[in-house]
Amino acid sequence: MTKSKIGKIIKERRCERGVTQTELCRGICSKSMLSRIENGNNIGGADVLAMLLERLGLGSEILGETTDLTDYIVYQKIRGAERLFSDGDKAESLGIIDALGKEYDSFSPENRQRYDALETVILFEDGVISLDLKLENLEKSLSITVEDFSVENLPPLMTRTEIHLLGFIAETYFALGNVEIAVRILYHTKNFVEANVEDTVAASEMLSEICRHLSRYLGTAGNYSECANVAREGIKRCKYAKDNLNLVFCLYNRALALRNLGDPRDSGEVTELANEALLLCVSGEADADSPLLGCIRSLLSHQGGR
């Protein structure tokens, strides 16, 4: 697809969604550049087009052959480092991050954000920076494209990377004891994805992660009914996206919420959910950590399970 056609798609989608040019281009490009892109008078860089498309809920794969190969390779390397870190292979993840750091100045804004976020999380996990500094660094990284970010002024339009960063920020607020802020951030991103992301697979991938953490926060706050509902949606999304890691957590979060609600009619479902989570763990289909495995077994023992 040519970039001039992409500009037309951006304009049509923006108008369809009732989004102003100022709202869409904030932190990505100037309003005048967006006008030129939409009118086919400026082809724009692949990174700019990708972020504009994603803020409108359209996947950047629309770019096709116009995508900058170097940016794409860097993005995939950072994603690979994220997966390694999530799987517990911190050393290899850090190796990739260190190697990529030499190219940092040439990164697109999106790649810079993902790189900064992962480096910040690793530094915190290693005890190099405090929780407060972790939050400061994450919010600084988000401000690359969301200039006026605050928890009172959450961005109405977001790219996938901005949603990813907001997830890290919510997790940090939760760790600091600000559960209400963490819940507000994740409900905001959840609502955006549900309303704007048309690609069902991409939406399910994002919502799997969001529902896992949101249900946990709601459960911690004692909102067991909401927790159970969000976890149920997370289970559906995880299964669609074949995301077994997040599925284990959503299964457990719903089971625990139902048990805490105390309705005897839910007893069978609690046992069924916990057994499903346990099977995923012990079969190796989900790389769940040992504390979660212990929690699942404890829940089953209270249910009289085996």
Short mmCIF file of C-alpha atoms in Angstrom, two decimals:
data_model
loop_
_atom_site.label_atom_id
_atom_site.label_comp_id
_atom_site.label_asym_id
_atom_site.label_seq_id
_atom_site.Cartn_x
_atom_site.Cartn_y
_atom_site.Cartn_z
CA MET A 1 0.00 0.00 0.00
CA THR A 2 1.36 3.44 -0.92
CA LYS A 3 1.89 6.04 1.76
CA SER A 4 -0.53 8.42 0.02
CA LYS A 5 -3.28 5.80 0.43
CA ILE A 6 -2.28 5.38 4.07
CA GLY A 7 -2.71 9.14 4.53
CA LYS A 8 -6.24 8.85 3.17
CA ILE A 9 -6.98 5.97 5.56
CA ILE A 10 -5.68 8.04 8.50
CA LYS A 11 -7.90 10.98 7.57
CA GLU A 12 -11.00 8.85 7.06
CA ARG A 13 -10.49 6.96 10.29
CA ARG A 14 -9.78 10.15 12.26
CA CYS A 15 -12.94 11.82 11.00
CA GLU A 16 -14.96 8.66 11.58
CA ARG A 17 -13.77 8.58 15.21
CA GLY A 18 -14.37 12.29 15.74
CA VAL A 19 -10.70 12.89 16.57
CA THR A 20 -9.10 16.27 15.89
CA GLN A 21 -5.74 16.60 14.14
CA THR A 22 -4.29 18.12 17.32
CA GLU A 23 -5.39 15.14 19.41
CA LEU A 24 -4.04 12.59 16.97
CA CYS A 25 -0.61 14.07 16.26
CA ARG A 26 0.29 15.18 19.82
CA GLY A 27 3.82 14.03 20.58
CA ILE A 28 4.23 12.34 17.18
CA CYS A 29 4.43 15.10 14.60
CA SER A 30 3.26 18.64 13.97
CA LYS A 31 -0.31 19.39 12.99
CA SER A 32 0.90 20.80 9.67
CA MET A 33 2.76 17.55 8.91
CA LEU A 34 -0.35 15.52 9.70
CA SER A 35 -2.34 17.73 7.33
CA ARG A 36 0.21 17.09 4.58
CA ILE A 37 0.17 13.34 5.26
CA GLU A 38 -3.62 13.20 5.12
CA ASN A 39 -3.70 15.19 1.88
CA GLY A 40 -0.99 13.07 0.23
CA ASN A 41 1.50 15.94 0.11
CA ASN A 42 3.96 14.44 2.61
CA ILE A 43 4.76 10.72 2.74
CA GLY A 44 6.01 10.87 6.34
CA GLY A 45 8.37 8.42 8.02
CA ALA A 46 7.29 4.84 8.67
CA ASP A 47 7.60 5.33 12.43
CA VAL A 48 5.32 8.39 12.32
CA LEU A 49 2.73 6.61 10.19
CA ALA A 50 2.82 3.54 12.44
CA MET A 51 2.13 5.58 15.59
CA LEU A 52 -0.67 7.54 13.92
CA LEU A 53 -2.32 4.32 12.75
CA GLU A 54 -2.02 2.64 16.15
CA ARG A 55 -3.52 5.63 17.96
CA LEU A 56 -6.52 5.22 15.71
CA GLY A 57 -6.77 1.53 16.60
CA LEU A 58 -5.37 0.33 13.28
CA GLY A 59 -2.47 -2.11 13.15
CA SER A 60 0.80 -0.80 11.73
CA GLU A 61 0.92 -3.90 9.46
CA ILE A 62 -1.13 -1.76 7.05
CA LEU A 63 2.17 -0.13 6.19
CA GLY A 64 3.32 -3.33 4.50
CA GLU A 65 6.32 -2.71 2.31
CA THR A 66 6.60 0.92 3.45
CA THR A 67 7.74 -0.13 6.95
CA ASP A 68 11.34 0.79 7.71
CA LEU A 69 13.21 -2.53 7.95
CA THR A 70 15.78 -1.24 10.44
CA ASP A 71 13.08 0.03 12.82
CA TYR A 72 11.24 -3.26 12.51
CA ILE A 73 14.34 -5.34 13.32
CA VAL A 74 15.13 -3.20 16.37
CA TYR A 75 11.50 -3.47 17.52
CA GLN A 76 11.61 -7.26 17.24
CA LYS A 77 14.88 -7.42 19.17
CA ILE A 78 13.41 -5.35 22.00
CA ARG A 79 10.28 -7.52 22.03
CA GLY A 80 12.53 -10.58 22.17
CA ALA A 81 14.38 -9.11 25.16
CA GLU A 82 11.02 -8.43 26.85
CA ARG A 83 9.95 -12.05 26.38
CA LEU A 84 13.26 -13.37 27.73
CA PHE A 85 12.92 -11.13 30.78
CA SER A 86 9.33 -12.29 31.37
CA ASP A 87 10.52 -15.89 31.12
CA GLY A 88 13.13 -15.26 33.81
CA ASP A 89 16.19 -15.12 31.53
CA LYS A 90 17.35 -11.73 32.79
CA ALA A 91 21.00 -12.16 31.77
CA GLU A 92 20.25 -12.81 28.10
CA SER A 93 17.65 -10.05 28.05
CA LEU A 94 20.19 -7.60 29.47
CA GLY A 95 22.72 -8.72 26.87
CA ILE A 96 20.35 -7.73 24.07
CA ILE A 97 19.59 -4.40 25.75
CA ASP A 98 23.29 -3.60 26.20
CA ALA A 99 24.03 -4.40 22.55
CA LEU A 100 21.12 -2.29 21.32
CA GLY A 101 22.16 0.65 23.49
CA LYS A 102 24.90 1.53 21.00
CA GLU A 103 22.21 2.28 18.41
CA TYR A 104 19.92 4.21 20.76
CA ASP A 105 20.30 7.62 19.07
CA SER A 106 18.98 6.20 15.79
CA PHE A 107 15.87 4.60 17.34
CA SER A 108 12.37 5.66 16.39
CA PRO A 109 10.38 7.26 19.26
CA GLU A 110 8.45 4.00 19.73
CA ASN A 111 11.60 1.88 19.97
CA ARG A 112 13.17 4.37 22.36
CA GLN A 113 10.14 4.10 24.63
CA ARG A 114 10.16 0.30 24.72
CA TYR A 115 13.91 0.20 25.25
CA ASP A 116 13.76 2.73 28.11
CA ALA A 117 10.88 0.90 29.78
CA LEU A 118 12.60 -2.50 29.73
CA GLU A 119 15.92 -1.07 30.89
CA THR A 120 14.13 0.70 33.76
CA VAL A 121 12.35 -2.47 34.86
CA ILE A 122 15.60 -4.47 34.76
CA LEU A 123 17.45 -1.82 36.75
CA PHE A 124 14.72 -1.87 39.38
CA GLU A 125 14.69 -5.67 39.56
CA ASP A 126 18.46 -5.57 40.09
CA GLY A 127 18.08 -3.08 42.95
CA VAL A 128 19.94 -0.33 41.07
CA ILE A 129 17.07 2.16 41.21
CA SER A 130 14.23 2.74 43.69
CA LEU A 131 10.52 2.25 43.04
CA ASP A 132 10.04 6.02 42.95
CA LEU A 133 12.81 6.42 40.36
CA LYS A 134 11.34 3.57 38.34
CA LEU A 135 8.04 5.47 38.16
CA GLU A 136 9.82 8.70 37.26
CA ASN A 137 11.76 7.00 34.44
CA LEU A 138 8.68 5.29 33.03
CA GLU A 139 6.66 8.51 33.00
CA LYS A 140 9.59 10.30 31.38
CA SER A 141 9.70 7.65 28.67
CA LEU A 142 5.96 7.99 28.04
CA SER A 143 6.37 11.76 27.78
CA ILE A 144 8.40 11.25 24.57
CA THR A 145 5.06 11.03 22.78
CA VAL A 146 2.55 12.03 25.49
CA GLU A 147 3.87 15.44 26.49
CA ASP A 148 1.23 16.39 29.05
CA PHE A 149 0.84 13.00 30.73
CA SER A 150 -0.48 12.80 34.27
CA VAL A 151 -2.70 10.31 36.08
CA GLU A 152 -5.42 12.99 36.01
CA ASN A 153 -4.94 13.51 32.26
CA LEU A 154 -4.62 10.07 30.66
CA PRO A 155 -4.11 10.09 26.87
CA PRO A 156 -7.36 9.62 24.93
CA LEU A 157 -5.48 8.09 21.98
CA MET A 158 -2.68 5.55 22.36
CA THR A 159 -0.28 3.44 20.38
CA ARG A 160 0.40 -0.15 21.42
CA THR A 161 3.71 0.93 22.95
CA GLU A 162 2.01 3.71 24.94
CA ILE A 163 -0.47 1.13 26.28
CA HIS A 164 2.48 -1.11 27.16
CA LEU A 165 4.15 1.72 29.07
CA LEU A 166 0.95 2.61 30.90
CA GLY A 167 0.79 -1.00 32.05
CA PHE A 168 4.25 -0.68 33.62
CA ILE A 169 3.25 2.63 35.19
CA ALA A 170 0.07 1.11 36.65
CA GLU A 171 2.08 -1.79 38.10
CA THR A 172 4.47 0.69 39.73
CA TYR A 173 1.64 2.71 41.28
CA PHE A 174 0.20 -0.56 42.58
CA ALA A 175 3.54 -1.48 44.14
CA LEU A 176 3.63 1.96 45.77
CA GLY A 177 0.22 1.27 47.33
CA ASN A 178 -1.79 3.52 45.00
CA VAL A 179 -4.25 0.83 43.94
CA GLU A 180 -6.95 3.31 42.89
CA ILE A 181 -4.61 4.98 40.38
CA ALA A 182 -3.45 1.62 39.04
CA VAL A 183 -7.07 0.52 38.50
CA ARG A 184 -7.97 3.82 36.82
CA ILE A 185 -5.06 3.55 34.37
CA LEU A 186 -5.86 -0.03 33.38
CA TYR A 187 -9.58 0.59 32.97
CA HIS A 188 -8.65 3.51 30.71
CA THR A 189 -6.42 1.35 28.50
CA LYS A 190 -8.93 -1.51 28.52
CA ASN A 191 -11.74 0.77 27.36
CA PHE A 192 -9.54 2.23 24.62
CA VAL A 193 -8.54 -1.17 23.24
CA GLU A 194 -12.12 -2.47 23.31
CA ALA A 195 -13.46 0.61 21.53
CA ASN A 196 -10.73 1.20 18.98
CA VAL A 197 -8.60 -1.84 18.12
CA GLU A 198 -10.30 -3.68 15.27
CA ASP A 199 -7.75 -6.48 14.91
CA THR A 200 -9.24 -9.17 17.17
CA VAL A 201 -5.93 -10.97 17.72
CA ALA A 202 -4.05 -7.77 18.59
CA ALA A 203 -6.88 -6.66 20.89
CA SER A 204 -6.91 -10.04 22.66
CA GLU A 205 -3.13 -9.99 23.12
CA MET A 206 -3.32 -6.58 24.79
CA LEU A 207 -6.44 -7.35 26.83
CA SER A 208 -4.96 -10.62 28.11
CA GLU A 209 -2.22 -8.66 29.87
CA ILE A 210 -4.50 -5.82 30.96
CA CYS A 211 -7.17 -8.14 32.43
CA ARG A 212 -4.56 -10.20 34.28
CA HIS A 213 -3.24 -7.18 36.17
CA LEU A 214 -6.55 -5.31 36.49
CA SER A 215 -8.26 -8.32 38.05
CA ARG A 216 -5.38 -8.63 40.51
CA TYR A 217 -5.64 -4.98 41.52
CA LEU A 218 -9.41 -5.20 41.93
CA GLY A 219 -9.06 -8.31 44.06
CA THR A 220 -6.46 -6.62 46.26
CA ALA A 221 -8.87 -3.71 46.73
CA GLY A 222 -11.61 -6.14 47.79
CA ASN A 223 -13.74 -5.54 44.68
CA TYR A 224 -14.28 -9.27 44.20
CA SER A 225 -17.28 -9.05 41.91
CA GLU A 226 -15.45 -6.74 39.48
CA CYS A 227 -12.33 -8.86 39.81
CA ALA A 228 -14.25 -11.99 38.85
CA ASN A 229 -15.84 -10.29 35.83
CA VAL A 230 -12.57 -8.85 34.52
CA ALA A 231 -10.77 -12.16 35.07
CA ARG A 232 -13.53 -13.98 33.15
CA GLU A 233 -13.00 -11.66 30.21
CA GLY A 234 -9.25 -12.17 30.56
CA ILE A 235 -9.70 -15.95 30.38
CA LYS A 236 -11.63 -15.60 27.12
CA ARG A 237 -9.05 -13.24 25.64
CA CYS A 238 -6.09 -15.37 26.76
CA LYS A 239 -7.55 -18.49 25.18
CA TYR A 240 -8.20 -16.67 21.93
CA ALA A 241 -4.63 -15.30 21.88
CA LYS A 242 -3.21 -18.65 23.11
CA ASP A 243 -1.51 -16.78 25.96
CA ASN A 244 -1.09 -19.47 28.61
CA LEU A 245 1.04 -17.38 30.97
CA ASN A 246 -1.59 -14.69 31.45
CA LEU A 247 -4.31 -17.36 31.34
CA VAL A 248 -2.97 -19.02 34.49
CA PHE A 249 -3.18 -15.75 36.41
CA CYS A 250 -6.67 -14.92 35.12
CA LEU A 251 -7.91 -18.40 36.06
CA TYR A 252 -6.50 -18.06 39.55
CA ASN A 253 -7.74 -14.47 40.01
CA ARG A 254 -11.31 -15.45 39.08
CA ALA A 255 -11.21 -18.57 41.25
CA LEU A 256 -9.97 -16.63 44.27
CA ALA A 257 -12.50 -13.82 43.74
CA LEU A 258 -15.39 -16.29 43.54
CA ARG A 259 -14.20 -18.06 46.69
CA ASN A 260 -13.98 -14.72 48.51
CA LEU A 261 -17.50 -13.82 47.38
CA GLY A 262 -18.58 -16.93 49.29
CA ASP A 263 -21.52 -18.09 47.16
CA PRO A 264 -21.76 -21.90 47.60
CA ARG A 265 -23.11 -22.18 44.06
CA ASP A 266 -19.70 -21.08 42.74
CA SER A 267 -17.78 -23.79 44.59
CA GLY A 268 -17.65 -26.14 41.60
CA GLU A 269 -16.40 -23.42 39.27
CA VAL A 270 -13.70 -22.40 41.77
CA THR A 271 -12.34 -25.95 41.82
CA GLU A 272 -12.58 -26.26 38.03
CA LEU A 273 -10.72 -22.98 37.46
CA ALA A 274 -7.99 -23.80 39.97
CA ASN A 275 -7.50 -27.28 38.51
CA GLU A 276 -7.18 -25.84 35.01
CA ALA A 277 -4.56 -23.36 36.24
CA LEU A 278 -2.69 -26.12 38.08
CA LEU A 279 -2.64 -28.33 34.98
CA LEU A 280 -1.14 -25.53 32.89
CA CYS A 281 1.57 -24.99 35.49
CA VAL A 282 2.61 -28.59 36.04
CA SER A 283 2.44 -29.46 32.33
CA GLY A 284 4.88 -26.68 31.51
CA GLU A 285 2.45 -24.99 29.12
CA ALA A 286 2.65 -21.86 31.28
CA ASP A 287 5.82 -20.58 32.86
CA ALA A 288 4.10 -19.67 36.12
CA ASP A 289 6.34 -18.90 39.08
CA SER A 290 6.45 -21.19 42.13
CA PRO A 291 4.63 -18.73 44.46
CA LEU A 292 1.61 -18.81 42.14
CA LEU A 293 1.76 -22.59 41.98
CA GLY A 294 1.69 -22.69 45.78
CA CYS A 295 -1.28 -20.31 45.87
CA ILE A 296 -3.21 -22.49 43.43
CA ARG A 297 -2.55 -25.62 45.49
CA SER A 298 -3.54 -23.79 48.66
CA LEU A 299 -6.81 -22.71 47.06
CA LEU A 300 -7.51 -26.27 45.96
CA SER A 301 -6.79 -27.62 49.43
CA HIS A 302 -9.39 -25.23 50.86
CA GLN A 303 -11.82 -26.51 48.24
CA GLY A 304 -11.08 -30.11 49.16
CA GLY A 305 -9.38 -30.65 45.78
CA ARG A 306 -6.42 -32.92 45.04
#
